[in-house]
CSV table of C-alpha atoms in Angstrom, one decimal:
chain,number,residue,atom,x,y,z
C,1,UNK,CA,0.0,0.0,0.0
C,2,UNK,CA,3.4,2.8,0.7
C,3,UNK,CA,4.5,1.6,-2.4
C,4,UNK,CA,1.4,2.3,-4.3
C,5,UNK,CA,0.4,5.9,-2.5
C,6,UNK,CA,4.5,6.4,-3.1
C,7,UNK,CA,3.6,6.2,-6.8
C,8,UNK,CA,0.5,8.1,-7.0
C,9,UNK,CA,1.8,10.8,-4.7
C,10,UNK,CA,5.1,11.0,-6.7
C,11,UNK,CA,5.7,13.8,-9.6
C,12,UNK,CA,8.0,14.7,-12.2
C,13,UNK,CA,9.9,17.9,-12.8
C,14,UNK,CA,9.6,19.8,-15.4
C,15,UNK,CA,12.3,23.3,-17.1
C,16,UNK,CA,10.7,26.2,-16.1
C,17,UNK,CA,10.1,29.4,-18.2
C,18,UNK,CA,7.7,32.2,-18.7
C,19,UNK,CA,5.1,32.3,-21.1
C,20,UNK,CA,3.2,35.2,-22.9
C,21,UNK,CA,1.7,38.2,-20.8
C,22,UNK,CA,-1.9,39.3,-21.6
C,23,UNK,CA,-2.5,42.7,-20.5
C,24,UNK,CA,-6.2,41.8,-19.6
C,25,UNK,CA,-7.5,45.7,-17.8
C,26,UNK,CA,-5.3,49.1,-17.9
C,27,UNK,CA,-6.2,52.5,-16.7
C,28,UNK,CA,-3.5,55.3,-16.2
C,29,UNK,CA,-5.7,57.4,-13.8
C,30,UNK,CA,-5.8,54.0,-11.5
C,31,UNK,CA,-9.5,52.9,-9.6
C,32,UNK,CA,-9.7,52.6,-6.0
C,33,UNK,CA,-10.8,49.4,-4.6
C,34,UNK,CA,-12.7,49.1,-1.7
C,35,UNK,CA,-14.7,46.3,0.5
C,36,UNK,CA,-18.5,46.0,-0.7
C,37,UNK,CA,-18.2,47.8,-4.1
C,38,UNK,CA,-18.0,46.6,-6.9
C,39,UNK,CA,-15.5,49.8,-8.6
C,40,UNK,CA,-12.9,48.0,-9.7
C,41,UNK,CA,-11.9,46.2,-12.7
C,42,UNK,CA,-14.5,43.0,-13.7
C,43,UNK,CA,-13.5,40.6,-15.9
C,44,UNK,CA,-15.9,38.6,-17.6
C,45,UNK,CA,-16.6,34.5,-17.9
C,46,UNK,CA,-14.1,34.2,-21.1
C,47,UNK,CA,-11.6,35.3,-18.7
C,48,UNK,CA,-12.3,33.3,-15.8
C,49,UNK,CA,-12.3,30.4,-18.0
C,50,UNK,CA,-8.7,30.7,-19.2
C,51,UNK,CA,-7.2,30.4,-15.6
C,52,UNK,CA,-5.1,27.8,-14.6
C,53,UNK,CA,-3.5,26.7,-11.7
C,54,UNK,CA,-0.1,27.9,-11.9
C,55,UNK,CA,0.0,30.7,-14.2
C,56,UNK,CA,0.0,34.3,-12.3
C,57,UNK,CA,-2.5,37.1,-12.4
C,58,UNK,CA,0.1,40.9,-11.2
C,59,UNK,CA,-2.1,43.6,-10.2
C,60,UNK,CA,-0.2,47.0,-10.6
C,61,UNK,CA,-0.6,48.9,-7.8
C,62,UNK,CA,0.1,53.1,-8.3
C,63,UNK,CA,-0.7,54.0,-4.3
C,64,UNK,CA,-2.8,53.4,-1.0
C,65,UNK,CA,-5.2,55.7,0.1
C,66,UNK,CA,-6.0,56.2,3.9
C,67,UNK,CA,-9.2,54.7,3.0
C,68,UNK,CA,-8.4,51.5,5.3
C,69,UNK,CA,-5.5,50.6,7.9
C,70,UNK,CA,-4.6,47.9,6.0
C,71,UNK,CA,-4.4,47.6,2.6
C,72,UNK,CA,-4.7,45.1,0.2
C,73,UNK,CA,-5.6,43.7,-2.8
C,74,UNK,CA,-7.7,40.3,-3.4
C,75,UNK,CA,-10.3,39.0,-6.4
C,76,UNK,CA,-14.1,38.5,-6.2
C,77,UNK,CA,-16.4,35.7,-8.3
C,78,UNK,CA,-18.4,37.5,-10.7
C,79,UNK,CA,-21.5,37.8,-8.2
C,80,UNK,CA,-19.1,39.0,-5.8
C,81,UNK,CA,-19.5,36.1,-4.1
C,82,UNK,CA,-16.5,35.0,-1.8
C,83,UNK,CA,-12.7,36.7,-1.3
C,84,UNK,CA,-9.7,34.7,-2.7
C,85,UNK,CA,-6.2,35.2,-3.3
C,86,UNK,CA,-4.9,38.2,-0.6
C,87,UNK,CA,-2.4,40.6,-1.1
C,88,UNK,CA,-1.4,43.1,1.8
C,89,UNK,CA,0.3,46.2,1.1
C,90,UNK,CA,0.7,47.6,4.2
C,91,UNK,CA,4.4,47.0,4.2
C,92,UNK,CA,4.8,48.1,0.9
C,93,UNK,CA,6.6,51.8,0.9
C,94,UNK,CA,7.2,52.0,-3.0
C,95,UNK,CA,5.3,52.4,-5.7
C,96,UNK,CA,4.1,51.5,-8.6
C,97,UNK,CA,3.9,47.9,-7.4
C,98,UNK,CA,3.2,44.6,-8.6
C,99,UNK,CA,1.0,42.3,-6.9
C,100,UNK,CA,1.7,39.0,-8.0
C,101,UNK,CA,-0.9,36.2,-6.9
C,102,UNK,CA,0.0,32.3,-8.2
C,103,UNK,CA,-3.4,30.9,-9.2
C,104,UNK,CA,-4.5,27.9,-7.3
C,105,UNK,CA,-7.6,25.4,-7.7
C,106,UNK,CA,-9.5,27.5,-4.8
C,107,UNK,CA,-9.4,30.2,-7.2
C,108,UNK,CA,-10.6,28.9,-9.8
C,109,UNK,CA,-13.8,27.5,-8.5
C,110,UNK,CA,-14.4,31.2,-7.5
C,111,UNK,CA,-13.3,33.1,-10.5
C,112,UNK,CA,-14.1,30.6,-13.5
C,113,UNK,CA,-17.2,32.4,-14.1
C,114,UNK,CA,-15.8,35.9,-14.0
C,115,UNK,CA,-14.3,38.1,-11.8
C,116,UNK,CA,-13.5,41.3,-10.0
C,117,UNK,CA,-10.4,42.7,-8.6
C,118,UNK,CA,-11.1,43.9,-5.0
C,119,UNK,CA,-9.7,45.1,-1.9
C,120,UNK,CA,-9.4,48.3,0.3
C,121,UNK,CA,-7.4,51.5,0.5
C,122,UNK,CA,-5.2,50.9,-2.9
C,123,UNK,CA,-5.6,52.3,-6.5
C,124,UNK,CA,-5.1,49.9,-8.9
C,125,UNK,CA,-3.8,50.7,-12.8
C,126,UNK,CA,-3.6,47.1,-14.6
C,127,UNK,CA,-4.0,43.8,-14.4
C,128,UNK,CA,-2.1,41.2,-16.5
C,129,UNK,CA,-2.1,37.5,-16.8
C,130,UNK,CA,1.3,35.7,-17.1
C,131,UNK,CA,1.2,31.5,-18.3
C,132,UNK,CA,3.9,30.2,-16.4
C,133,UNK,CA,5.4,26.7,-16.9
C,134,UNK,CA,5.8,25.2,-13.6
C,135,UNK,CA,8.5,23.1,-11.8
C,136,UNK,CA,6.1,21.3,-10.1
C,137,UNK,CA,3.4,19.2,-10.2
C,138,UNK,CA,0.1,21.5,-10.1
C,139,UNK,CA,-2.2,18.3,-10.0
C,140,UNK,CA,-4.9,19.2,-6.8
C,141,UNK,CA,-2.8,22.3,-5.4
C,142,UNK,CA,-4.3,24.5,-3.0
C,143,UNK,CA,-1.5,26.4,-2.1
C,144,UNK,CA,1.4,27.5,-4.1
C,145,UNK,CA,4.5,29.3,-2.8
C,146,UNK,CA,7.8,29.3,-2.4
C,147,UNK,CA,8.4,29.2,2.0
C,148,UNK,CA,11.7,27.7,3.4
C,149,UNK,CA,12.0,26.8,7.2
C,150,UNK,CA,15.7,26.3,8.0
C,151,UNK,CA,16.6,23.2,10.2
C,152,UNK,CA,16.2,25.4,13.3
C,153,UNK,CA,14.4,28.2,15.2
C,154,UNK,CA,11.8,28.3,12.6
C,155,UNK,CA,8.8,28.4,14.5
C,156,UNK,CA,7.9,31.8,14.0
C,157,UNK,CA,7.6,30.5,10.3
C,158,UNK,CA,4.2,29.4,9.0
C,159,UNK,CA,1.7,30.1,6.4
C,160,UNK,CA,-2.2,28.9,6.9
C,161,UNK,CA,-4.8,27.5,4.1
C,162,UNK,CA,-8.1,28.9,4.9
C,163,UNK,CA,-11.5,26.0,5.5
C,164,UNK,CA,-12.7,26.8,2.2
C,165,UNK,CA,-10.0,25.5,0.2
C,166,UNK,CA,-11.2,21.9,1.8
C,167,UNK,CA,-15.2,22.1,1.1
C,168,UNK,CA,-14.6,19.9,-1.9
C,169,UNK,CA,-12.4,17.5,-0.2
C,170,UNK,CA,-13.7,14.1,2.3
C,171,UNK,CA,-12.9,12.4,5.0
C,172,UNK,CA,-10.3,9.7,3.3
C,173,UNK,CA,-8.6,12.3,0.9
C,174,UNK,CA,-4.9,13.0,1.4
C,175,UNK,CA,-3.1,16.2,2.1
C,176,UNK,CA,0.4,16.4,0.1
C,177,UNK,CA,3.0,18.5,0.4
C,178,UNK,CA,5.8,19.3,-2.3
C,179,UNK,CA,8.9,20.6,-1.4
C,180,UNK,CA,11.9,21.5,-3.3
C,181,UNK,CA,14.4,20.7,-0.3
C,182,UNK,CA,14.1,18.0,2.3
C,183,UNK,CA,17.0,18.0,4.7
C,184,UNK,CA,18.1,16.1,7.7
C,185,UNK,CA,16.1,18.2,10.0
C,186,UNK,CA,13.3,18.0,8.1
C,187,UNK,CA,9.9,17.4,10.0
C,188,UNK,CA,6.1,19.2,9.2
C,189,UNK,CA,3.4,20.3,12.1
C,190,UNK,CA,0.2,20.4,11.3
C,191,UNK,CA,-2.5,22.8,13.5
C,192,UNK,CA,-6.0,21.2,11.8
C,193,UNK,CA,-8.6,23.7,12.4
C,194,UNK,CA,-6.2,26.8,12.9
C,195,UNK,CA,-3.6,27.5,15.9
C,196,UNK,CA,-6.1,26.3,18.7
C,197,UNK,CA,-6.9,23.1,16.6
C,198,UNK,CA,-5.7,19.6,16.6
C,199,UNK,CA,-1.7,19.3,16.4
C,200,UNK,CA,0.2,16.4,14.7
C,201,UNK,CA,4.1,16.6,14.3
C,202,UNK,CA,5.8,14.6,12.1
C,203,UNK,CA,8.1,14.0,15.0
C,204,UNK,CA,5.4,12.8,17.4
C,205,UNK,CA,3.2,11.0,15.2
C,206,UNK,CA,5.2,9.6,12.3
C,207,UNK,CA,2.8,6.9,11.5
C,208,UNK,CA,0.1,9.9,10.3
C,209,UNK,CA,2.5,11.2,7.7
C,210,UNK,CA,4.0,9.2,4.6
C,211,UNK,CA,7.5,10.5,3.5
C,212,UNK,CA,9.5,10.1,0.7
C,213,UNK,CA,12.5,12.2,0.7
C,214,UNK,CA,13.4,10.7,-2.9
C,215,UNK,CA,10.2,12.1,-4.4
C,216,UNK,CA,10.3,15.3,-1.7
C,217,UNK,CA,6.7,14.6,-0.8
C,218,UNK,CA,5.0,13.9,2.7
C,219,UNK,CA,1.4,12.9,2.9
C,220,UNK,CA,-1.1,13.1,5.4
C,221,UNK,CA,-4.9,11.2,5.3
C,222,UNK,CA,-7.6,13.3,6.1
C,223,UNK,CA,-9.9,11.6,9.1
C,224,UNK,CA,-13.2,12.6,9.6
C,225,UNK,CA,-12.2,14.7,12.7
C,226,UNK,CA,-9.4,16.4,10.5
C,227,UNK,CA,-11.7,17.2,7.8
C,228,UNK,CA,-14.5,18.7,10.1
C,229,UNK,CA,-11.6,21.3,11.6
C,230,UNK,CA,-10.1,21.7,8.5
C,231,UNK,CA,-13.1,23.1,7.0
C,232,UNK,CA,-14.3,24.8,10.0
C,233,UNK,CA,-10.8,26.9,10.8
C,234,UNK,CA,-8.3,25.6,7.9
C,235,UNK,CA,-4.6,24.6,8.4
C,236,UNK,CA,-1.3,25.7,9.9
C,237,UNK,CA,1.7,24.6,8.6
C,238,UNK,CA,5.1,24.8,10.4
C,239,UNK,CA,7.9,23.0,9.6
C,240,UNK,CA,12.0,22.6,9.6
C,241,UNK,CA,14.4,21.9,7.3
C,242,UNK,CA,12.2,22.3,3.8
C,243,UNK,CA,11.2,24.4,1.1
C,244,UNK,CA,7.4,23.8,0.6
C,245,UNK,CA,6.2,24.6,-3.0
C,246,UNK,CA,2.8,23.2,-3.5
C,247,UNK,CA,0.2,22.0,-0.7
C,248,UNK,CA,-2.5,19.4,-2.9
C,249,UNK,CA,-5.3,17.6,-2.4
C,250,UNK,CA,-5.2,13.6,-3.5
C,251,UNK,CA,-9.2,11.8,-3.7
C,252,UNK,CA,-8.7,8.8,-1.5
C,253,UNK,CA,-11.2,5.6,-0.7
C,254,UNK,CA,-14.7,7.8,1.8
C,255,UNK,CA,-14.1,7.1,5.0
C,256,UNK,CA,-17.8,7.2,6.4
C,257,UNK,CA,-18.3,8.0,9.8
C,258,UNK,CA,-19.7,4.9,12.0
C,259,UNK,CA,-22.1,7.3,14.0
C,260,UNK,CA,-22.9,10.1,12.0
C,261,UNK,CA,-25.7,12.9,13.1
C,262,UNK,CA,-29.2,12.3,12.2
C,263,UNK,CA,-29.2,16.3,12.7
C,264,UNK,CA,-27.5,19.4,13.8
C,265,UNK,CA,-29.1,22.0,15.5
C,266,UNK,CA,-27.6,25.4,14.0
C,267,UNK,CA,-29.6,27.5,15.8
C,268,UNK,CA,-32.6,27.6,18.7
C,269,UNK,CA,-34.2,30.6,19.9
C,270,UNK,CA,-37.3,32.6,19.3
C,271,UNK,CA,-37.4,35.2,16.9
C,272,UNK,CA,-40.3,36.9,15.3
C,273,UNK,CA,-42.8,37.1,14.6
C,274,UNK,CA,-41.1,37.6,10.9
C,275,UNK,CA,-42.2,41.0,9.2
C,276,UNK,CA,-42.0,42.1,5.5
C,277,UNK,CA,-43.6,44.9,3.5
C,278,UNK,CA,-42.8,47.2,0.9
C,279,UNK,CA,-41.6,50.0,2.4
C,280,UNK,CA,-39.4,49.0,5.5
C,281,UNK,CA,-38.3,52.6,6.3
C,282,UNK,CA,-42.5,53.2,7.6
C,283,UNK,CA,-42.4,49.7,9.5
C,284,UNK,CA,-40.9,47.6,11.3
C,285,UNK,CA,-39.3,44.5,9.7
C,286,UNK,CA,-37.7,41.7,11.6
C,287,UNK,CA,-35.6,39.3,9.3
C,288,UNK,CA,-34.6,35.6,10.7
C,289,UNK,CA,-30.7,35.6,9.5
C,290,UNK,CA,-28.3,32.6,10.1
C,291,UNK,CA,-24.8,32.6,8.7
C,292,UNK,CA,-23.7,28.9,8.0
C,293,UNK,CA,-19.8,27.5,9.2
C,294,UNK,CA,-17.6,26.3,6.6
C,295,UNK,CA,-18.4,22.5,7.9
C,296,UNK,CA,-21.9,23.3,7.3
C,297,UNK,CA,-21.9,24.4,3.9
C,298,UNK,CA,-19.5,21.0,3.5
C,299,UNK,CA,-22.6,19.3,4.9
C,300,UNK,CA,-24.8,20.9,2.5
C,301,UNK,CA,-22.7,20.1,-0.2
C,302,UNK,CA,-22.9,16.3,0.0
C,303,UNK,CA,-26.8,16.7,0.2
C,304,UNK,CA,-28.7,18.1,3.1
C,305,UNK,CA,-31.8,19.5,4.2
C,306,UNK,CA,-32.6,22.5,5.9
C,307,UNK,CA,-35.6,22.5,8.3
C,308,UNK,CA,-37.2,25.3,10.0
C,309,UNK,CA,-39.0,25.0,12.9
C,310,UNK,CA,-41.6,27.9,13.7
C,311,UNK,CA,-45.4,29.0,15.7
C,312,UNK,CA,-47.7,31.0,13.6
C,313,UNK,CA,-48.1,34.5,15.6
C,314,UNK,CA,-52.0,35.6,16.2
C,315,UNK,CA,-53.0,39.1,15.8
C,316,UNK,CA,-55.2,41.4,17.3
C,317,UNK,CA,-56.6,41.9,14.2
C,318,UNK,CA,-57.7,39.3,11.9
C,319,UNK,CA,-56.8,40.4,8.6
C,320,UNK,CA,-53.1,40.3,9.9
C,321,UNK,CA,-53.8,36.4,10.6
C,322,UNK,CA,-52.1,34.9,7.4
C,323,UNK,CA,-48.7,33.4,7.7
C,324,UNK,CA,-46.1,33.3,4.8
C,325,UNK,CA,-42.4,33.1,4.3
C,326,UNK,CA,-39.9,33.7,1.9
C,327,UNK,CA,-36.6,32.0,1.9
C,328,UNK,CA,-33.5,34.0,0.2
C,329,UNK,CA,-29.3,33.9,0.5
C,330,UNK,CA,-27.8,36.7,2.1
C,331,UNK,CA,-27.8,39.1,-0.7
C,332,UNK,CA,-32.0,38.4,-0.9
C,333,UNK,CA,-31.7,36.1,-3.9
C,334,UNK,CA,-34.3,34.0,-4.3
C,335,UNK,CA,-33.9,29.7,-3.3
C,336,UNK,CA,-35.0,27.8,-6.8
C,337,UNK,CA,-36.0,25.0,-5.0
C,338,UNK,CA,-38.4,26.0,-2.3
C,339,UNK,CA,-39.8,28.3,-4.8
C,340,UNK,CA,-40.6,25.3,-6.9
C,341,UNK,CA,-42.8,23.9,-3.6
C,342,UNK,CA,-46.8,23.6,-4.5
C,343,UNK,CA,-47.6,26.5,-1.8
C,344,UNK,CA,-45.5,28.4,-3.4
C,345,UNK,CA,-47.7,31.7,-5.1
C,346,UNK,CA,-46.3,35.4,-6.4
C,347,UNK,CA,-48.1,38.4,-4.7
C,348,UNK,CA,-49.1,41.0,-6.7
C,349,UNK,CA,-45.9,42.8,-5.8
C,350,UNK,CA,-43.8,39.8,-8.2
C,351,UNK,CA,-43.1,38.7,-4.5
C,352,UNK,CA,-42.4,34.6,-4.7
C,353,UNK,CA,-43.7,33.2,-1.3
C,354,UNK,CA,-44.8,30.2,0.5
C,355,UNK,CA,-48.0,29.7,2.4
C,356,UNK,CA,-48.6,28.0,5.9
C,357,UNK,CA,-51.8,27.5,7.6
C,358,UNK,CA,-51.8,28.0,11.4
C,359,UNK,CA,-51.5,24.8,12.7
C,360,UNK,CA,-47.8,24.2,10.7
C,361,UNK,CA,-45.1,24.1,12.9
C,362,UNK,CA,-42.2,23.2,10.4
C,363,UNK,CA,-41.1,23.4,6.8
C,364,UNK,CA,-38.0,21.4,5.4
C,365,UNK,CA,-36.4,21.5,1.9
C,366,UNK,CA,-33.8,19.9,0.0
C,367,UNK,CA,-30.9,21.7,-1.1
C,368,UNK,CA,-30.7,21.9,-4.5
C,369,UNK,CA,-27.3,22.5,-6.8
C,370,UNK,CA,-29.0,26.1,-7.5
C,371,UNK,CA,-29.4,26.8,-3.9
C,372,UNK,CA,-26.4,24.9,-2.3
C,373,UNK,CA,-24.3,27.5,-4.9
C,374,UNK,CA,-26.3,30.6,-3.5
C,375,UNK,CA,-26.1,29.4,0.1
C,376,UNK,CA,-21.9,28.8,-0.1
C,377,UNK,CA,-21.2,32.0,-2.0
C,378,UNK,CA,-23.2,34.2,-0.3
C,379,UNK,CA,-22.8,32.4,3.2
C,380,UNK,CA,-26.1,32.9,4.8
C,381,UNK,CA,-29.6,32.5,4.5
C,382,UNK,CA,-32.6,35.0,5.4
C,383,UNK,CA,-36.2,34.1,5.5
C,384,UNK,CA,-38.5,36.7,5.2
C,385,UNK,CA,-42.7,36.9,5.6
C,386,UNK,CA,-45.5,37.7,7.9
C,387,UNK,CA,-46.8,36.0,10.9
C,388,UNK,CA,-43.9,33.1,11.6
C,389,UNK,CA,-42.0,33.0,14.8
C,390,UNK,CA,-39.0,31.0,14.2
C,391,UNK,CA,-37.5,28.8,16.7
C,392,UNK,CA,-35.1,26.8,15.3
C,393,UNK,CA,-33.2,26.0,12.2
C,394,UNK,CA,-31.4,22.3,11.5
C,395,UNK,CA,-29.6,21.1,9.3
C,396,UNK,CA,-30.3,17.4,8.1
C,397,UNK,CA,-27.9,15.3,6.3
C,398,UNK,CA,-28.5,13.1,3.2
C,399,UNK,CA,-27.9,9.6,3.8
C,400,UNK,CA,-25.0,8.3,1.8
C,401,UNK,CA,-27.2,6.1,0.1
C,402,UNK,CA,-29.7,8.5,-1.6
C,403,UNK,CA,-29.2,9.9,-4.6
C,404,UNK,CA,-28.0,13.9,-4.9
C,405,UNK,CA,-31.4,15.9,-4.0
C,406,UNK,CA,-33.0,17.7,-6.4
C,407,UNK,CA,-36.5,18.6,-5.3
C,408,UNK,CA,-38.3,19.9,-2.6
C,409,UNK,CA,-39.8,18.5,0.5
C,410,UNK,CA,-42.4,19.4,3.4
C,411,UNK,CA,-42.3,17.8,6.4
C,412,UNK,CA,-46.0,19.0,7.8
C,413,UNK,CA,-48.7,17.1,5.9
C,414,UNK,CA,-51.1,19.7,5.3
C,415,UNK,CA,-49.7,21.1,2.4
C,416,UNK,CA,-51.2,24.4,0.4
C,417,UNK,CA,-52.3,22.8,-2.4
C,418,UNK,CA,-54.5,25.2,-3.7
C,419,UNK,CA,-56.4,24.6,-0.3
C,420,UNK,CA,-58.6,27.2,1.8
C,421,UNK,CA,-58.5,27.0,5.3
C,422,UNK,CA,-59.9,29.1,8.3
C,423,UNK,CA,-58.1,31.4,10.6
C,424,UNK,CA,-57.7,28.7,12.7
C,425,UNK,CA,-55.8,26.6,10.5
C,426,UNK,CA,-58.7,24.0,9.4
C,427,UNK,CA,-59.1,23.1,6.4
C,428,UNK,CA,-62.6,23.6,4.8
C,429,UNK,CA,-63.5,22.1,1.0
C,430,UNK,CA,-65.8,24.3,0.6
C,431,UNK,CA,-65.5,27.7,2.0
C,432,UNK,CA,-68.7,29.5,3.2
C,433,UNK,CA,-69.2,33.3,4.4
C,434,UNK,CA,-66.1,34.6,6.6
C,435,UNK,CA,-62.2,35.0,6.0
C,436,UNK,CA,-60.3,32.4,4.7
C,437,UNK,CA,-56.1,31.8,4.0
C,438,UNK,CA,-56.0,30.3,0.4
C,439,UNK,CA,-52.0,29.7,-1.1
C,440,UNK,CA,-51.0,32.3,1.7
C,441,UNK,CA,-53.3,35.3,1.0
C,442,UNK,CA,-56.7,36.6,2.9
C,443,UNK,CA,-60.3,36.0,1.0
C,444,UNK,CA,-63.4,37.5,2.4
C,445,UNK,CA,-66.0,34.7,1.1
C,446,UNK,CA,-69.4,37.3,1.0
């Protein structure tokens, strides 16, 4: 089996020389970047399309502006969904300067659609892409760099790999590490989860970590309690005696965990009740928000459901008793799938909402590609409405033996339907004088 990950884990070296340049954004008079707007270059899906992990993307950087303490430079996705690459120029005392950021696979799943070039407090003049032939082997890398610990006093040297740059990776997957120099003195710590994580040194634990100083590669498996620190705080490296080049990702044999969670409870409370209307600045309008942890978008992402739990409010005055919801990412885009539900209706307003009768007390749905990709770049999830006071949100794993989901599901039986019911909740077939909830709106049957 050493023999065989020895060969798989092994690559080959190759000359290395620059390729072409392609000047893809200039502007003498400079932009300045800044956190939450999008003023900065934008490149479109053509562009994004063309990266690969290796090549270089140098920002020219003409100044920093005293806009924020510590500047920097870093890329958007094309819906300005989440931050990648990083670049601080706090240090930096000369200018013009080049920013030079070494594409990596993390990037790519957020750029490859089309990006931005963000940041705050810097004024940026160009961009340019550089194809680079590499010296190493590229094949899963996460991290590319060039950082050498010498065989002593290096512990104040260490870079980190941030939890999303594992959401695609599982429990049985292998971390490698490339180097360019092994010495002697060589040995590799490991801080799963970030600096208050779980530690494994080479030195203490050498039957963790493959290591083939022929090759210049050490390997490390993934376990399930790696992989849920890894994605919930990322990885620390420190090491001795190395020059580390390229940190990959390897797919291994699933390991499945023997007692996994029939649920997790992300959050319990009592909030509400929910309130919506058109013009929040003459009301009052409470929105449920959660924001999800990496290891729960890594949930989500091998098939989940999310189920909240809620009491219908009762008003004062009936024609406020009607309960509806609306279920959005952070940025208030719509969620394909439980728009797709049967009790879903649009208000006159072009408002897409969901309908509950009184007597519901939960509502669970499938995550769906469309909305697992809303959910992990936008990080959160609202729910909006009238009448629904939520007290708890879960999150519900797929089995491993059911297929990806796709569609919707309730967990309440009484779904809308078309249905009427009363303000109660009951529901009637055939609805006589009085005031009645039908697909989430108020009737008066005269």
């Amino acid at each position: 089996m050493k023999k065989l990950l020895l060969s798989i884990f092994a690559f080959a070296l190759c000359s290395m020389a620059n390729a072409a340049e392609t000047v893809l954004w200039e502007d003498a008079e400079g932009v300045e970047v800044s956190w939450g707007s999008q003023n900065a270059t934008v490149q479109d899906a053509t562009v994004g399309a063309m990266l690969k992990v290796g090549d270089e993307l140098i920002v020219t950087v003409s100044g920093t502006t005293d806009a924020d303490a510590w500047p920097q430079i870093t890329f958007k996705g094309a819906a300005w969904d989440n931050a990648c690459g990083g670049y601080g120029l706090w240090s930096v005392s000369e200018f013009p300067h080049e920013a030079v950021f070494t594409v990596t696979q993390d990037m790519i799943d957020v750029m490859q659609n089309g990006f931005w070039v963000s940041g705050a407090g810097a004024v940026v003049t160009k961009l340019v892409y550089r194809e680079v032939e590499q010296e190493y082997d590229l094949t899963g890398a996460i991290w590319i760099g060039n950082t050498t610990f010498p065989d002593t006093d290096s512990w104040g040297i260490n870079f980190s790999i941030e939890g999303n740059s594992f959401l695609n990776a599982k429990a049985g997957d292998y971390i490698q590490f490339r180097f360019s120099e092994m010495t002697s003195a060589f040995f590799l710590q490991l801080f799963f989860g970030g600096w208050d994580g779980i530690k494994i040194n080479s030195g203490e634990y050498p039957d963790e970590y493959v290591i083939d100083n022929e090759a210049k590669t050490a390997t490390i498996r993934i376990t399930p309690e790696y992989y849920d620190a890894l994605v919930a705080g990322g990885l620390v490296v420190q090491a001795g005696g190395c020059t580390v080049r390229v940190v990959a990702l390897v797919e291994g044999e699933a390991i499945i965990s023997d007692d996994p969670q029939d649920e997790y409870v992300l959050w319990e409370g009592e909030f509400g009740p929910i309130g919506w209307n058109e013009d929040p600045e003459n009301g009052e309008v409470n929105v449920f928000a959660y924001t999800f942890q990496p290891s729960e978008i890594a949930t989500m992402t091998k098939g989940a459901s999310l189920k909240f739990e809620f009491v219908c409010a009762t008003f004062e005055d009936e024609g406020d008793n009607y309960w509806i919801a609306q279920f959005m990412g952070g940025w208030w885009t719509h969620l394909p799938t439980p728009a797709a539900s049967e009790r879903a209706f649009t208000d006159d307003n072009g408002n897409e909402l969901l309908g509950f009768a009184q007597n519901e007390t939960s509502y669970e749905f499938l995550v769906g590609p469309e909305d697992l990709s809303i959910l992990r770049q936008q990080g959160s999830i609202k729910v909006v409405g009238h009448g629904l006071v939520i007290t708890a949100l879960k999150l519900i794993p797929t089995p491993a033996e059911e297929t990806e989901p796709t569609a919707i599901q309730t967990v309440n039986e009484t779904q809308a339907d078309n249905a009427w019911y009363t303000l109660e909740g009951v529901r009637v077939a055939n609805p006589q004088k009085g005031i009645y909830i039908h697909n989430g709106k108020k009737f008066v049957v005269k």
